JSON list of C-alpha atoms in Angstrom, two decimals:
[
{"chain": "C", "resi": 224, "resn": "MET", "atom": "CA", "xyz": [-3.17, 50.74, -9.85]},
{"chain": "C", "resi": 225, "resn": "GLU", "atom": "CA", "xyz": [1.17, 49.63, -8.42]},
{"chain": "C", "resi": 226, "resn": "LYS", "atom": "CA", "xyz": [1.61, 46.58, -7.24]},
{"chain": "C", "resi": 227, "resn": "ASP", "atom": "CA", "xyz": [3.12, 46.69, -3.66]},
{"chain": "C", "resi": 228, "resn": "LEU", "atom": "CA", "xyz": [-0.75, 48.70, -3.33]},
{"chain": "C", "resi": 229, "resn": "VAL", "atom": "CA", "xyz": [-2.30, 45.48, -4.82]},
{"chain": "C", "resi": 230, "resn": "GLU", "atom": "CA", "xyz": [0.23, 42.97, -1.96]},
{"chain": "C", "resi": 231, "resn": "THR", "atom": "CA", "xyz": [-0.76, 45.16, 0.70]},
{"chain": "C", "resi": 232, "resn": "PHE", "atom": "CA", "xyz": [-4.45, 45.30, 0.17]},
{"chain": "C", "resi": 233, "resn": "LEU", "atom": "CA", "xyz": [-4.32, 41.28, -0.17]},
{"chain": "C", "resi": 234, "resn": "THR", "atom": "CA", "xyz": [-2.18, 41.28, 2.87]},
{"chain": "C", "resi": 235, "resn": "ILE", "atom": "CA", "xyz": [-4.49, 43.34, 5.21]},
{"chain": "C", "resi": 236, "resn": "ALA", "atom": "CA", "xyz": [-7.78, 41.55, 3.86]},
{"chain": "C", "resi": 237, "resn": "LYS", "atom": "CA", "xyz": [-5.72, 37.81, 5.02]},
{"chain": "C", "resi": 238, "resn": "VAL", "atom": "CA", "xyz": [-4.28, 38.82, 8.53]},
{"chain": "C", "resi": 239, "resn": "ASN", "atom": "CA", "xyz": [-7.13, 41.25, 8.68]},
{"chain": "C", "resi": 240, "resn": "ASN", "atom": "CA", "xyz": [-4.34, 43.45, 11.29]},
{"chain": "C", "resi": 241, "resn": "ILE", "atom": "CA", "xyz": [-2.63, 46.67, 9.49]},
{"chain": "C", "resi": 242, "resn": "SER", "atom": "CA", "xyz": [-0.25, 45.22, 12.34]},
{"chain": "C", "resi": 243, "resn": "GLU", "atom": "CA", "xyz": [0.91, 42.04, 11.30]},
{"chain": "C", "resi": 244, "resn": "ALA", "atom": "CA", "xyz": [0.85, 43.00, 7.52]},
{"chain": "C", "resi": 245, "resn": "SER", "atom": "CA", "xyz": [2.32, 45.36, 8.64]},
{"chain": "C", "resi": 246, "resn": "ARG", "atom": "CA", "xyz": [5.34, 42.47, 9.56]},
{"chain": "C", "resi": 247, "resn": "VAL", "atom": "CA", "xyz": [4.65, 40.19, 6.66]},
{"chain": "C", "resi": 248, "resn": "LEU", "atom": "CA", "xyz": [5.19, 42.81, 4.39]},
{"chain": "C", "resi": 249, "resn": "TYR", "atom": "CA", "xyz": [8.92, 43.87, 6.64]},
{"chain": "C", "resi": 250, "resn": "VAL", "atom": "CA", "xyz": [7.90, 47.58, 5.76]},
{"chain": "C", "resi": 251, "resn": "SER", "atom": "CA", "xyz": [5.97, 50.28, 8.94]},
{"chain": "C", "resi": 252, "resn": "GLN", "atom": "CA", "xyz": [3.11, 50.75, 10.00]},
{"chain": "C", "resi": 253, "resn": "ALA", "atom": "CA", "xyz": [2.59, 53.82, 7.92]},
{"chain": "C", "resi": 254, "resn": "THR", "atom": "CA", "xyz": [3.81, 52.40, 4.99]},
{"chain": "C", "resi": 255, "resn": "VAL", "atom": "CA", "xyz": [0.91, 49.26, 5.35]},
{"chain": "C", "resi": 256, "resn": "SER", "atom": "CA", "xyz": [-1.49, 52.25, 6.30]},
{"chain": "C", "resi": 257, "resn": "TYR", "atom": "CA", "xyz": [-0.31, 55.30, 3.04]},
{"chain": "C", "resi": 258, "resn": "ARG", "atom": "CA", "xyz": [-0.82, 52.18, -0.04]},
{"chain": "C", "resi": 259, "resn": "LEU", "atom": "CA", "xyz": [-3.93, 51.68, 2.06]},
{"chain": "C", "resi": 260, "resn": "LYS", "atom": "CA", "xyz": [-4.72, 55.21, 1.50]},
{"chain": "C", "resi": 261, "resn": "GLN", "atom": "CA", "xyz": [-3.00, 55.20, -2.42]},
{"chain": "C", "resi": 262, "resn": "LEU", "atom": "CA", "xyz": [-5.51, 52.32, -3.16]},
{"chain": "C", "resi": 263, "resn": "GLU", "atom": "CA", "xyz": [-8.66, 53.89, -1.73]},
{"chain": "C", "resi": 264, "resn": "ARG", "atom": "CA", "xyz": [-8.13, 57.15, -3.50]},
{"chain": "C", "resi": 265, "resn": "GLN", "atom": "CA", "xyz": [-7.65, 55.26, -6.57]},
{"chain": "C", "resi": 266, "resn": "VAL", "atom": "CA", "xyz": [-10.85, 52.62, -6.18]},
{"chain": "C", "resi": 267, "resn": "GLY", "atom": "CA", "xyz": [-12.57, 56.18, -5.38]},
{"chain": "C", "resi": 268, "resn": "ALA", "atom": "CA", "xyz": [-13.85, 54.22, -2.11]},
{"chain": "C", "resi": 269, "resn": "GLN", "atom": "CA", "xyz": [-13.21, 52.68, 1.61]},
{"chain": "C", "resi": 270, "resn": "LEU", "atom": "CA", "xyz": [-11.42, 49.45, 1.61]},
{"chain": "C", "resi": 271, "resn": "VAL", "atom": "CA", "xyz": [-10.89, 48.14, 4.89]},
{"chain": "C", "resi": 272, "resn": "LEU", "atom": "CA", "xyz": [-12.20, 49.67, 8.78]},
{"chain": "C", "resi": 273, "resn": "ARG", "atom": "CA", "xyz": [-10.40, 48.72, 11.50]},
{"chain": "C", "resi": 274, "resn": "GLN", "atom": "CA", "xyz": [-12.48, 47.49, 14.57]},
{"chain": "C", "resi": 275, "resn": "GLN", "atom": "CA", "xyz": [-13.61, 50.01, 17.33]},
{"chain": "C", "resi": 276, "resn": "GLY", "atom": "CA", "xyz": [-11.50, 48.80, 20.74]},
{"chain": "C", "resi": 277, "resn": "SER", "atom": "CA", "xyz": [-8.56, 45.31, 18.82]},
{"chain": "C", "resi": 278, "resn": "ARG", "atom": "CA", "xyz": [-6.44, 45.61, 15.97]},
{"chain": "C", "resi": 279, "resn": "GLY", "atom": "CA", "xyz": [-8.03, 44.08, 14.22]},
{"chain": "C", "resi": 280, "resn": "THR", "atom": "CA", "xyz": [-9.53, 44.92, 10.07]},
{"chain": "C", "resi": 281, "resn": "GLN", "atom": "CA", "xyz": [-12.19, 44.15, 8.47]},
{"chain": "C", "resi": 282, "resn": "LEU", "atom": "CA", "xyz": [-13.34, 44.87, 4.25]},
{"chain": "C", "resi": 283, "resn": "THR", "atom": "CA", "xyz": [-15.54, 46.92, 3.38]},
{"chain": "C", "resi": 284, "resn": "PRO", "atom": "CA", "xyz": [-18.30, 45.74, 1.09]},
{"chain": "C", "resi": 285, "resn": "ASN", "atom": "CA", "xyz": [-16.37, 47.28, -1.88]},
{"chain": "C", "resi": 286, "resn": "GLY", "atom": "CA", "xyz": [-13.53, 45.40, -0.06]},
{"chain": "C", "resi": 287, "resn": "LYS", "atom": "CA", "xyz": [-15.11, 42.33, -0.40]},
{"chain": "C", "resi": 288, "resn": "ARG", "atom": "CA", "xyz": [-15.82, 42.95, -4.03]},
{"chain": "C", "resi": 289, "resn": "LEU", "atom": "CA", "xyz": [-12.72, 44.50, -4.54]},
{"chain": "C", "resi": 290, "resn": "LEU", "atom": "CA", "xyz": [-10.18, 41.12, -2.72]},
{"chain": "C", "resi": 291, "resn": "PRO", "atom": "CA", "xyz": [-11.72, 38.19, -6.38]},
{"chain": "C", "resi": 292, "resn": "LEU", "atom": "CA", "xyz": [-10.60, 41.81, -8.97]},
{"chain": "C", "resi": 293, "resn": "ALA", "atom": "CA", "xyz": [-6.79, 42.66, -7.03]},
{"chain": "C", "resi": 294, "resn": "GLN", "atom": "CA", "xyz": [-5.76, 38.32, -6.69]},
{"chain": "C", "resi": 295, "resn": "SER", "atom": "CA", "xyz": [-6.72, 38.02, -10.91]},
{"chain": "C", "resi": 296, "resn": "TRP", "atom": "CA", "xyz": [-5.05, 41.68, -11.00]},
{"chain": "C", "resi": 297, "resn": "LEU", "atom": "CA", "xyz": [-1.46, 40.60, -8.80]},
{"chain": "C", "resi": 298, "resn": "SER", "atom": "CA", "xyz": [-2.03, 37.07, -10.79]},
{"chain": "C", "resi": 299, "resn": "VAL", "atom": "CA", "xyz": [-1.47, 38.59, -13.93]},
{"chain": "C", "resi": 300, "resn": "ASN", "atom": "CA", "xyz": [1.20, 41.22, -13.40]},
{"chain": "C", "resi": 301, "resn": "MET", "atom": "CA", "xyz": [3.16, 38.00, -11.75]},
{"chain": "C", "resi": 302, "resn": "ALA", "atom": "CA", "xyz": [2.14, 36.25, -15.08]},
{"chain": "C", "resi": 303, "resn": "PHE", "atom": "CA", "xyz": [2.98, 39.35, -17.02]},
{"chain": "C", "resi": 304, "resn": "GLU", "atom": "CA", "xyz": [6.58, 39.54, -15.14]},
{"chain": "C", "resi": 305, "resn": "ASN", "atom": "CA", "xyz": [7.53, 35.81, -15.33]},
{"chain": "C", "resi": 306, "resn": "PHE", "atom": "CA", "xyz": [7.00, 36.09, -19.18]},
{"chain": "C", "resi": 307, "resn": "GLN", "atom": "CA", "xyz": [9.71, 33.61, -21.23]},
{"chain": "C", "resi": 308, "resn": "PRO", "atom": "CA", "xyz": [9.57, 34.66, -24.81]},
{"chain": "C", "resi": 309, "resn": "GLN", "atom": "CA", "xyz": [9.64, 32.35, -27.68]},
{"chain": "C", "resi": 310, "resn": "GLU", "atom": "CA", "xyz": [12.25, 31.78, -29.89]}
]
């Protein structure tokens, strides 16, 4: 799993909007959609529903289940990136 895919999913979950997620992440809407599809392929489930008649999004039940795991994954990933070995 790639960090940018997880960050994108978490941002969509937070702002409930693909357009807003693209602004927050400083990437195009197409990039946000692509990253989301990549993550959905990796986990084998749809994670986000685009709401009809609006630009909003909603997490699917699988998206809601993945949310705390993604938050934990990102936290651990950041800890590894910031690891400073002691001599």
